[in-house]
Tab-separated table of C-alpha atoms in Angstrom:
chain	number	residue	atom	x	y	z
A	1	MET	CA	142.368	26.024	23.844
A	2	PRO	CA	142.512	26.537	20.062
A	3	VAL	CA	143.204	30.155	19.118
A	4	LEU	CA	142.119	31.795	15.872
A	5	GLU	CA	144.706	33.982	14.195
A	6	PRO	CA	143.892	36.425	11.363
A	7	HIS	CA	144.498	34.955	7.914
A	8	GLY	CA	143.077	37.547	5.523
A	9	LYS	CA	139.762	39.351	5.291
A	10	ASN	CA	136.960	37.473	7.101
A	11	CYS	CA	139.320	34.516	7.491
A	12	TYR	CA	141.012	33.037	10.563
A	13	ARG	CA	143.389	30.116	10.969
A	14	ILE	CA	144.496	27.553	13.522
A	15	PRO	CA	147.830	26.303	12.140
A	16	ARG	CA	148.612	22.625	12.294
A	17	GLN	CA	150.363	21.668	15.520
A	18	GLY	CA	150.747	18.634	17.741
A	19	VAL	CA	148.806	15.684	16.273
A	20	MET	CA	147.078	17.879	13.672
A	21	LYS	CA	147.658	16.834	10.054
A	22	ALA	CA	145.950	19.877	8.552
A	23	ASP	CA	145.343	23.549	9.193
A	24	VAL	CA	141.932	24.787	10.322
A	25	ILE	CA	140.382	27.775	8.542
A	26	VAL	CA	137.270	29.558	9.882
A	27	TYR	CA	135.335	32.227	7.974
A	28	LEU	CA	133.700	35.010	10.030
A	29	ASN	CA	133.102	38.660	9.272
A	30	GLN	CA	134.199	41.208	11.870
A	31	SER	CA	130.860	41.246	13.686
A	32	LEU	CA	130.594	37.459	13.852
A	33	TYR	CA	134.203	37.200	15.026
A	34	GLU	CA	133.641	39.687	17.828
A	35	ASP	CA	130.583	37.758	19.009
A	36	PHE	CA	132.139	34.297	18.638
A	37	LYS	CA	132.611	32.828	22.120
A	38	GLU	CA	132.382	29.061	21.641
A	39	GLU	CA	135.503	26.973	22.192
A	40	GLN	CA	134.001	23.564	21.484
A	41	PRO	CA	133.385	23.926	17.731
A	42	LEU	CA	137.007	25.051	17.275
A	43	GLN	CA	138.222	22.003	19.191
A	44	GLN	CA	135.990	19.834	17.016
A	45	LEU	CA	137.640	21.265	13.890
A	46	VAL	CA	141.078	20.643	15.419
A	47	ASP	CA	140.055	17.059	16.185
A	48	ALA	CA	138.931	16.582	12.578
A	49	ALA	CA	142.259	17.988	11.403
A	50	SER	CA	143.977	15.200	13.356
A	51	LEU	CA	142.417	12.299	11.450
A	52	THR	CA	144.341	10.058	9.073
A	53	GLY	CA	144.109	11.107	5.423
A	54	VAL	CA	142.578	14.521	6.047
A	55	ILE	CA	143.316	17.194	3.443
A	56	SER	CA	144.293	20.681	4.560
A	57	PRO	CA	142.455	22.804	5.491
A	58	VAL	CA	139.486	21.687	7.572
A	59	VAL	CA	136.954	24.503	7.197
A	60	GLY	CA	134.523	26.216	9.552
A	61	MET	CA	131.634	28.101	7.971
A	62	PRO	CA	130.213	31.474	9.145
A	63	ASP	CA	127.256	29.664	10.740
A	64	ILE	CA	129.523	27.381	12.786
A	65	HIS	CA	128.296	26.106	16.148
A	66	THR	CA	128.793	23.035	18.309
A	67	GLY	CA	127.708	19.700	16.912
A	68	PHE	CA	128.545	16.073	17.656
A	69	GLY	CA	131.953	15.175	16.259
A	70	LEU	CA	132.294	17.731	13.472
A	71	PRO	CA	130.644	21.058	14.304
A	72	ILE	CA	127.558	22.245	12.478
A	73	GLY	CA	129.029	24.355	9.702
A	74	GLY	CA	132.071	22.098	9.290
A	75	VAL	CA	133.645	20.794	6.072
A	76	MET	CA	136.263	18.045	6.050
A	77	ALA	CA	137.891	16.667	2.899
A	78	MET	CA	139.513	13.255	2.903
A	79	ASP	CA	141.919	11.736	0.411
A	80	ALA	CA	139.764	9.261	-1.487
A	81	SER	CA	142.463	6.583	-1.454
A	82	GLU	CA	144.072	6.912	1.970
A	83	GLY	CA	141.453	8.758	4.012
A	84	LEU	CA	138.627	7.919	6.387
A	85	VAL	CA	134.869	8.220	6.377
A	86	SER	CA	133.032	9.288	9.528
A	87	ALA	CA	129.299	8.906	10.092
A	88	GLY	CA	129.450	11.569	12.802
A	89	ALA	CA	131.086	14.022	10.405
A	90	VAL	CA	128.010	13.702	8.176
A	91	GLY	CA	125.509	13.851	11.004
A	92	MET	CA	122.296	12.294	12.200
A	93	ASP	CA	119.950	14.011	9.761
A	94	ILE	CA	121.553	12.784	6.561
A	95	ASN	CA	120.695	15.084	3.642
A	96	CYS	CA	118.819	17.557	5.719
A	97	GLY	CA	118.279	20.082	2.931
A	98	VAL	CA	116.275	22.942	1.505
A	99	ARG	CA	114.228	23.408	-1.646
A	100	LEU	CA	112.611	26.521	-3.044
A	101	LEU	CA	109.417	26.807	-5.086
A	102	GLN	CA	108.506	29.987	-6.967
A	103	SER	CA	104.855	30.814	-7.656
A	104	ASN	CA	103.321	33.352	-10.017
A	105	LEU	CA	101.053	34.723	-7.261
A	106	ALA	CA	101.740	38.307	-6.206
A	107	VAL	CA	102.151	38.869	-2.484
A	108	LYS	CA	99.941	41.966	-2.632
A	109	GLU	CA	97.079	39.783	-3.890
A	110	LEU	CA	97.286	37.234	-1.052
A	111	SER	CA	95.097	38.134	1.908
A	112	VAL	CA	95.793	37.036	5.480
A	113	PRO	CA	92.669	34.799	5.557
A	114	GLU	CA	93.835	33.097	2.344
A	115	LEU	CA	97.312	32.663	3.792
A	116	LYS	CA	95.866	31.016	6.902
A	117	LYS	CA	93.705	28.719	4.759
A	118	LEU	CA	96.798	27.726	2.813
A	119	ILE	CA	98.687	26.878	6.002
A	120	VAL	CA	95.782	24.721	7.215
A	121	ALA	CA	95.574	22.942	3.842
A	122	ILE	CA	99.297	22.151	3.926
A	123	GLU	CA	99.158	20.927	7.515
A	124	LYS	CA	96.326	18.537	6.634
A	125	ARG	CA	98.637	16.876	4.114
A	126	VAL	CA	102.077	17.156	5.719
A	127	PRO	CA	102.472	15.950	9.326
A	128	SER	CA	104.942	17.915	11.433
A	129	GLY	CA	106.724	17.145	14.686
A	130	ILE	CA	108.920	14.326	15.932
A	131	GLY	CA	107.802	10.749	15.382
A	132	GLN	CA	105.077	11.628	12.854
A	133	LYS	CA	104.198	9.036	10.201
A	134	SER	CA	103.416	9.690	6.572
A	135	LYS	CA	99.855	9.990	5.318
A	136	HIS	CA	101.053	8.001	2.299
A	137	ALA	CA	102.257	4.991	4.302
A	138	GLY	CA	100.765	2.429	1.928
A	139	LEU	CA	102.541	3.854	-1.110
A	140	VAL	CA	105.757	4.301	0.860
A	141	SER	CA	105.758	0.628	1.857
A	142	ARG	CA	105.112	-0.591	-1.683
A	143	HIS	CA	107.822	1.546	-3.248
A	144	PHE	CA	110.306	1.811	-0.386
A	145	ASN	CA	113.300	0.035	-1.933
A	146	ASP	CA	112.839	1.752	-5.289
A	147	LEU	CA	112.707	5.145	-3.598
A	148	LEU	CA	115.965	4.467	-1.761
A	149	THR	CA	117.812	3.286	-4.872
A	150	LYS	CA	116.217	5.355	-7.663
A	151	GLY	CA	115.304	8.478	-5.742
A	152	VAL	CA	113.023	11.200	-7.075
A	153	ALA	CA	112.897	9.698	-10.580
A	154	HIS	CA	110.890	6.816	-9.158
A	155	LEU	CA	108.497	9.175	-7.406
A	156	ALA	CA	107.970	11.024	-10.675
A	157	SER	CA	107.281	7.723	-12.423
A	158	ILE	CA	104.351	7.062	-10.066
A	159	GLY	CA	102.962	10.559	-10.460
A	160	ILE	CA	104.415	12.347	-7.437
A	161	GLY	CA	105.589	15.770	-8.564
A	162	ARG	CA	106.580	16.896	-12.040
A	163	ALA	CA	109.117	15.206	-14.297
A	164	LYS	CA	110.921	18.511	-14.874
A	165	ASP	CA	111.584	18.766	-11.126
A	166	LEU	CA	114.509	16.374	-11.673
A	167	GLU	CA	116.344	19.115	-13.590
A	168	SER	CA	116.499	21.243	-10.439
A	169	ILE	CA	117.649	18.841	-7.711
A	170	GLU	CA	121.209	18.166	-6.649
A	171	ASP	CA	122.300	14.834	-8.180
A	172	GLY	CA	119.008	14.779	-10.076
A	173	GLY	CA	117.435	13.609	-6.824
A	174	CYS	CA	119.438	10.389	-6.561
A	175	MET	CA	122.872	9.661	-5.112
A	176	GLU	CA	124.462	6.597	-6.692
A	177	GLY	CA	125.619	3.607	-4.662
A	178	ALA	CA	122.582	3.105	-2.421
A	179	ASP	CA	122.423	-0.435	-1.053
A	180	VAL	CA	119.224	-1.478	0.722
A	181	THR	CA	120.643	-4.875	1.701
A	182	ILE	CA	122.871	-3.366	4.392
A	183	LEU	CA	120.194	-1.433	6.274
A	184	SER	CA	119.240	-2.516	9.768
A	185	GLN	CA	115.703	-3.663	10.397
A	186	LYS	CA	115.277	-0.791	12.818
A	187	ALA	CA	116.215	1.720	10.113
A	188	VAL	CA	113.677	0.195	7.736
A	189	GLU	CA	111.003	0.321	10.426
A	190	ARG	CA	111.667	4.058	10.844
A	191	GLY	CA	111.230	4.653	7.125
A	192	LEU	CA	107.501	5.423	7.056
A	193	GLN	CA	108.023	9.155	7.405
A	194	LEU	CA	108.047	10.386	3.812
A	195	SER	CA	106.202	13.707	3.425
A	196	THR	CA	106.756	14.772	7.048
A	197	ILE	CA	108.875	17.669	8.248
A	198	GLY	CA	109.783	16.621	11.773
A	199	GLY	CA	110.748	19.109	14.462
A	200	GLY	CA	113.726	21.240	15.429
A	201	ASN	CA	114.691	23.772	12.786
A	202	HIS	CA	112.729	22.050	10.015
A	203	PHE	CA	109.908	23.995	8.408
A	204	ILE	CA	107.688	24.867	5.487
A	205	GLU	CA	107.715	28.619	4.927
A	206	ILE	CA	105.407	30.689	2.766
A	207	GLY	CA	107.154	33.922	1.823
A	208	TYR	CA	107.876	36.162	-1.109
A	209	VAL	CA	110.787	37.517	-3.147
A	210	ASP	CA	111.493	40.779	-1.387
A	211	LYS	CA	114.552	42.024	-3.301
A	212	ILE	CA	116.581	41.121	-6.382
A	213	TYR	CA	120.342	41.795	-6.302
A	214	ASP	CA	121.471	40.032	-9.484
A	215	ALA	CA	118.821	40.518	-12.165
A	216	ASP	CA	120.367	38.195	-14.757
A	217	ALA	CA	120.846	35.311	-12.314
A	218	ALA	CA	117.393	35.849	-10.815
A	219	LEU	CA	115.836	35.651	-14.269
A	220	SER	CA	117.739	32.427	-14.945
A	221	PHE	CA	116.577	31.031	-11.602
A	222	GLY	CA	112.955	32.008	-12.328
A	223	LEU	CA	112.758	34.418	-9.365
A	224	HIS	CA	110.499	37.462	-9.613
A	225	GLU	CA	110.231	40.279	-7.111
A	226	GLY	CA	106.940	40.415	-5.220
A	227	LYS	CA	105.952	36.819	-6.026
A	228	ILE	CA	105.042	34.184	-3.438
A	229	SER	CA	107.691	31.556	-2.690
A	230	VAL	CA	107.774	28.345	-0.647
A	231	LEU	CA	110.812	27.063	1.252
A	232	ILE	CA	110.858	23.438	2.433
A	233	HIS	CA	113.509	22.386	4.962
A	234	THR	CA	113.653	18.786	6.140
A	235	GLY	CA	115.738	15.654	5.709
A	236	SER	CA	115.830	11.900	6.159
A	237	ARG	CA	113.937	11.926	9.467
A	238	GLY	CA	114.183	8.903	11.774
A	239	PHE	CA	115.463	6.733	8.935
A	240	GLY	CA	118.644	8.771	8.464
A	241	HIS	CA	119.041	9.134	12.216
A	242	GLN	CA	119.042	5.366	12.574
A	243	VAL	CA	121.552	4.899	9.745
A	244	CYS	CA	123.928	7.299	11.483
A	245	THR	CA	123.354	5.640	14.864
A	246	ASP	CA	123.989	2.167	13.440
A	247	TYR	CA	127.221	3.043	11.678
A	248	SER	CA	128.622	5.411	14.305
A	249	SER	CA	128.348	2.516	16.722
A	250	GLU	CA	130.039	0.115	14.301
A	251	MET	CA	132.821	2.576	13.527
A	252	LYS	CA	133.556	3.066	17.216
A	253	LYS	CA	133.831	-0.700	17.685
A	254	VAL	CA	136.147	-1.410	14.747
A	255	ALA	CA	138.394	1.687	14.652
A	256	ALA	CA	140.934	-0.008	16.918
A	257	LYS	CA	141.549	-2.840	14.475
A	258	TYR	CA	142.740	-0.287	11.930
A	259	ASN	CA	145.068	1.349	14.509
A	260	LEU	CA	143.407	4.717	13.989
A	261	TYR	CA	143.764	7.773	16.173
A	262	ILE	CA	140.194	8.860	16.957
A	263	PRO	CA	140.156	12.052	19.050
A	264	SER	CA	136.449	11.935	19.951
A	265	ALA	CA	133.580	9.471	19.819
A	266	GLY	CA	131.686	11.759	17.471
A	267	LEU	CA	134.476	11.413	14.902
A	268	ALA	CA	134.588	7.611	14.950
A	269	SER	CA	135.902	6.699	11.505
A	270	VAL	CA	137.028	3.828	9.321
A	271	PRO	CA	139.034	3.724	6.092
A	272	ILE	CA	136.929	4.727	3.093
A	273	LYS	CA	137.949	1.540	1.288
A	274	SER	CA	137.249	-0.768	4.230
A	275	ALA	CA	134.234	-3.073	4.258
A	276	GLU	CA	132.679	-0.965	7.016
A	277	GLY	CA	133.344	2.256	5.118
A	278	LYS	CA	131.762	0.934	1.946
A	279	ARG	CA	128.717	-0.283	3.861
A	280	TYR	CA	128.234	3.097	5.507
A	281	LEU	CA	128.454	4.936	2.191
A	282	GLY	CA	125.863	2.559	0.705
A	283	ALA	CA	123.499	3.077	3.650
A	284	MET	CA	124.133	6.826	3.683
A	285	ALA	CA	123.178	7.028	-0.018
A	286	CYS	CA	119.871	5.346	0.857
A	287	ALA	CA	119.222	8.069	3.430
A	288	VAL	CA	120.246	10.805	0.980
A	289	ASN	CA	117.716	9.508	-1.524
A	290	PHE	CA	115.074	9.137	1.181
A	291	ALA	CA	115.498	12.829	2.006
A	292	PHE	CA	115.296	13.916	-1.641
A	293	CYS	CA	112.065	11.909	-1.933
A	294	ASN	CA	110.765	13.376	1.317
A	295	ARG	CA	111.096	16.933	0.024
A	296	GLN	CA	109.672	15.908	-3.346
A	297	TRP	CA	106.573	14.357	-1.787
A	298	ILE	CA	106.083	17.419	0.412
A	299	THR	CA	106.350	19.546	-2.720
A	300	ASP	CA	103.560	17.542	-4.326
A	301	ASP	CA	101.415	17.940	-1.214
A	302	VAL	CA	102.105	21.694	-1.057
A	303	ARG	CA	101.131	22.132	-4.697
A	304	LYS	CA	97.871	20.261	-4.066
A	305	ALA	CA	97.188	22.519	-1.085
A	306	PHE	CA	97.429	25.555	-3.365
A	307	SER	CA	94.869	23.958	-5.698
A	308	THR	CA	92.555	23.235	-2.785
A	309	VAL	CA	92.645	26.824	-1.548
A	310	PHE	CA	92.713	28.733	-4.837
A	311	GLY	CA	91.040	26.251	-7.227
A	312	GLY	CA	92.183	24.956	-10.594
A	313	ASN	CA	95.375	23.023	-11.274
A	314	ASP	CA	98.563	23.478	-9.242
A	315	ALA	CA	100.446	24.424	-12.411
A	316	ASP	CA	98.160	27.448	-12.684
A	317	TYR	CA	100.166	28.953	-9.830
A	318	GLY	CA	103.610	28.147	-11.191
A	319	LEU	CA	105.167	26.584	-8.105
A	320	ASP	CA	108.180	25.599	-10.174
A	321	LEU	CA	111.123	24.037	-8.379
A	322	VAL	CA	113.999	26.522	-8.328
A	323	TYR	CA	116.467	24.137	-6.673
A	324	ASP	CA	116.976	21.546	-3.953
A	325	VAL	CA	120.290	21.538	-2.081
A	326	ALA	CA	121.558	18.896	0.343
A	327	HIS	CA	123.269	19.349	3.685
A	328	ASN	CA	124.887	16.618	5.774
A	329	THR	CA	126.459	14.352	3.171
A	330	ALA	CA	129.750	12.704	2.274
A	331	ARG	CA	130.361	12.604	-1.466
A	332	PHE	CA	133.246	11.931	-3.833
A	333	GLU	CA	134.270	15.000	-5.793
A	334	ILE	CA	137.212	16.057	-7.914
A	335	ILE	CA	138.569	19.414	-6.800
A	336	GLU	CA	141.749	20.814	-8.301
A	337	ASN	CA	142.345	17.490	-10.069
A	338	LYS	CA	142.240	15.487	-6.837
A	339	MET	CA	139.570	12.960	-5.865
A	340	MET	CA	138.284	13.641	-2.377
A	341	LEU	CA	135.518	12.480	-0.086
A	342	ILE	CA	133.951	15.757	1.094
A	343	HIS	CA	132.123	15.604	4.424
A	344	ARG	CA	129.709	18.528	4.722
A	345	LYS	CA	127.931	18.835	8.046
A	346	GLY	CA	125.618	21.796	8.187
A	347	ALA	CA	127.142	23.008	4.934
A	348	THR	CA	125.939	22.963	1.355
A	349	ARG	CA	127.555	22.311	-1.996
A	350	ALA	CA	128.002	25.450	-4.112
A	351	LEU	CA	129.139	25.023	-7.714
A	352	PRO	CA	130.223	28.123	-9.660
A	353	ALA	CA	129.327	28.961	-13.249
A	354	GLY	CA	130.812	26.543	-15.758
A	355	HIS	CA	131.248	23.656	-13.329
A	356	PRO	CA	130.336	20.482	-15.267
A	357	GLU	CA	128.277	19.022	-12.427
A	358	ASN	CA	125.817	21.910	-12.458
A	359	PRO	CA	122.408	20.998	-13.861
A	360	LYS	CA	122.260	21.922	-17.532
A	361	ARG	CA	119.845	24.803	-16.908
A	362	TYR	CA	122.307	26.373	-14.461
A	363	ARG	CA	125.578	25.696	-16.264
A	364	SER	CA	126.121	29.358	-17.164
A	365	THR	CA	125.283	30.803	-13.736
A	366	GLY	CA	126.070	28.126	-11.205
A	367	HIS	CA	123.156	26.520	-9.406
A	368	PRO	CA	121.075	28.422	-6.843
A	369	VAL	CA	122.318	28.099	-3.262
A	370	LEU	CA	119.622	28.475	-0.605
A	371	ILE	CA	120.506	30.041	2.754
A	372	PRO	CA	117.474	30.021	5.078
A	373	GLY	CA	117.277	32.419	7.983
A	374	SER	CA	115.325	31.805	11.166
A	375	MET	CA	111.631	32.342	11.881
A	376	GLY	CA	110.904	35.988	11.259
A	377	THR	CA	114.137	36.796	9.396
A	378	PRO	CA	114.981	36.831	5.681
A	379	SER	CA	116.450	33.977	3.681
A	380	TYR	CA	118.791	34.349	0.722
A	381	VAL	CA	119.355	32.843	-2.688
A	382	ILE	CA	123.001	33.189	-3.656
A	383	ARG	CA	125.370	31.791	-6.249
A	384	ALA	CA	128.994	30.743	-5.927
A	385	GLU	CA	132.013	32.449	-7.461
A	386	SER	CA	135.109	30.597	-8.660
A	387	ALA	CA	136.951	31.275	-5.359
A	388	VAL	CA	134.639	28.761	-3.673
A	389	ALA	CA	136.930	25.967	-4.902
A	390	LYS	CA	139.411	26.787	-2.124
A	391	ILE	CA	136.808	25.688	0.438
A	392	TYR	CA	135.798	22.545	-1.436
A	393	ASN	CA	132.907	24.162	-3.340
A	394	SER	CA	131.048	24.649	-0.067
A	395	VAL	CA	129.225	27.443	1.752
A	396	ASN	CA	127.157	27.728	4.918
A	397	HIS	CA	123.704	26.173	5.081
A	398	GLY	CA	121.856	28.730	7.214
A	399	ALA	CA	122.201	31.369	9.902
A	400	GLY	CA	123.672	29.186	12.663
A	401	ARG	CA	122.796	29.176	16.338
A	402	ILE	CA	124.239	31.548	18.934
A	403	MET	CA	122.253	29.990	21.788
A	404	SER	CA	121.787	26.333	22.607
A	405	ARG	CA	118.228	25.063	22.638
A	406	THR	CA	118.351	24.760	26.428
A	407	ALA	CA	119.621	28.313	26.837
A	408	ALA	CA	117.030	29.675	24.390
A	409	ARG	CA	114.166	28.016	26.258
A	410	LYS	CA	115.510	29.449	29.501
A	411	ASP	CA	116.441	32.981	28.424
A	412	ILE	CA	113.950	33.918	25.690
A	413	SER	CA	110.410	34.836	26.694
A	414	VAL	CA	107.253	34.324	24.671
A	415	GLU	CA	106.988	38.112	24.375
A	416	GLN	CA	110.494	38.309	22.918
A	417	LEU	CA	109.675	35.514	20.478
A	418	LYS	CA	106.550	37.336	19.307
A	419	ALA	CA	108.531	40.555	18.913
A	420	GLY	CA	111.130	38.728	16.824
A	421	LEU	CA	108.437	37.225	14.614
A	422	GLY	CA	106.621	40.490	13.988
A	423	ALA	CA	103.755	39.855	11.573
A	424	VAL	CA	104.980	36.367	10.594
A	425	ILE	CA	102.329	33.712	11.255
A	426	VAL	CA	103.479	30.535	12.994
A	427	SER	CA	101.137	27.578	12.632
A	428	GLY	CA	98.673	27.383	15.520
A	429	ARG	CA	100.542	25.875	18.419
A	430	ASN	CA	101.683	27.229	21.744
A	431	TYR	CA	104.443	29.787	21.176
A	432	ARG	CA	106.329	28.363	24.143
A	433	ALA	CA	107.009	25.229	22.099
A	434	TYR	CA	109.128	27.306	19.710
A	435	LEU	CA	111.291	29.329	22.084
A	436	ASP	CA	114.376	27.350	21.040
A	437	GLU	CA	113.726	28.398	17.422
A	438	ALA	CA	113.261	32.107	18.165
A	439	PRO	CA	115.125	34.498	15.846
A	440	GLN	CA	117.100	35.683	18.884
A	441	ALA	CA	118.681	32.214	19.165
A	442	TYR	CA	120.329	32.575	15.750
A	443	LYS	CA	123.112	34.645	14.242
A	444	ASP	CA	122.312	37.644	12.080
A	445	ILE	CA	121.700	36.137	8.641
A	446	ASP	CA	123.047	39.248	6.910
A	447	HIS	CA	126.393	38.966	8.689
A	448	VAL	CA	126.566	35.283	7.806
A	449	VAL	CA	125.863	35.903	4.110
A	450	ASP	CA	128.157	38.958	4.034
A	451	THR	CA	131.099	36.878	5.244
A	452	PHE	CA	131.454	35.215	1.851
A	453	THR	CA	130.054	37.944	-0.400
A	454	GLU	CA	132.600	40.429	0.966
A	455	ILE	CA	135.488	38.202	-0.165
A	456	ASN	CA	133.944	37.199	-3.520
A	457	VAL	CA	133.295	33.585	-2.617
A	458	SER	CA	129.589	34.056	-3.348
A	459	ARG	CA	127.139	36.645	-4.666
A	460	ARG	CA	123.625	37.516	-3.516
A	461	VAL	CA	120.878	36.877	-6.047
A	462	ALA	CA	117.652	37.463	-4.107
A	463	ARG	CA	116.226	37.995	-0.624
A	464	LEU	CA	113.104	36.196	0.582
A	465	ARG	CA	110.820	37.452	3.348
A	466	PRO	CA	108.658	35.079	5.423
A	467	LEU	CA	104.891	35.459	5.758
A	468	ALA	CA	103.972	32.232	7.546
A	469	VAL	CA	105.869	29.236	8.902
A	470	ILE	CA	104.838	25.655	9.667
A	471	LYS	CA	107.097	24.037	12.267
A	472	GLY	CA	106.740	20.803	14.190
A	473	GLU	CA	107.197	20.496	17.929
A	474	GLY	CA	110.181	18.655	19.351
A	475	ASN	CA	113.788	18.416	18.235
A	476	ASP	CA	114.915	15.702	15.827
């Protein structure tokens, strides 16, 4: 069983041993460490540290919990020339991510009846739950290939969203290298899900800026205390799931021909420069762009819902895009003068002030990093400090589970869920459908955020409080 040994404040290490080619480093504050009982995610990090071409260390985030292959909250860097790429180390929901909109509406001026009307108006436009199809299926079909290769810029060109949104999306809303010719027919058939949020931990949340910690950064980000905000959390839906399924299967079949040591099926890998590796990266980029477009189309639908409920034009209410960050990607990056392929699974990129790949508007502060909590708990906007480079410019992507979905459904009652939610409105479905997403099933978001702020890897900018949440049934 892998054993964590102290390695500095809020930091623990599993030194390389046996077949490991890299150390494992896990970041937990004292409270999270004391409560950490899972063995499997540590073994998954050890397995990742045993792959050919891996760069030391392999990193576990404060929200770490068991995944398939690489744990959720795992970061693995590979040498871009000699290393491997693993579909499982990216995950099924490629570019699951979060975006934040800031309105100019004051929370004290929004009544509960108006809030409920807004939720209904959003739900009429944005389907939620597993297997749901887009209400824009005709447009999706006509523009599908362009959306996968050009990303959000193409959506903007056909009037979906605002042109200035592109200034506030990771990669400008388009990862290069997308290749539609290598997608399976089944993946294409599952592509009619743009502007849907799916199930599981995906959501649309209406909240407000509850507290500002860094006034200068908050002003740069356009965040104002007491103003209504919207968080959107979803990804590439069934399309990305199929891409991962297709290429995980292929990688498992061909790994032997490259004489690779593969410690688990979930970490099936191929050389980055192999034909299979290049095909996966091209298909993955399609799914990344699909997800960016998904959140952009939802943004457009949310803005229109505000107009429906409150009248006028959506711009009357601000609803400016603060930022959109991706989770679950593999991307080439230069860190400390070395080209790497960074696999982030349940982790998000976090660029500090001055980093040249920040959007121009955030060059002096570093881009906003969005850390959503669970239903009923706060979310945070943070920014990275220069020390983040030692963990591949990465931080955690959320609170992280402490209970499996099965255990949560078994051990958490509807009454406990309602108590955890407090006054937060959850869109009108049976509460029992959301037991696996209860706040009690997740780690304390403050401990998770504190883990990095206490060691100057990141800094809090603002805290968001939820008012109402739209979630779909099912887990995808």
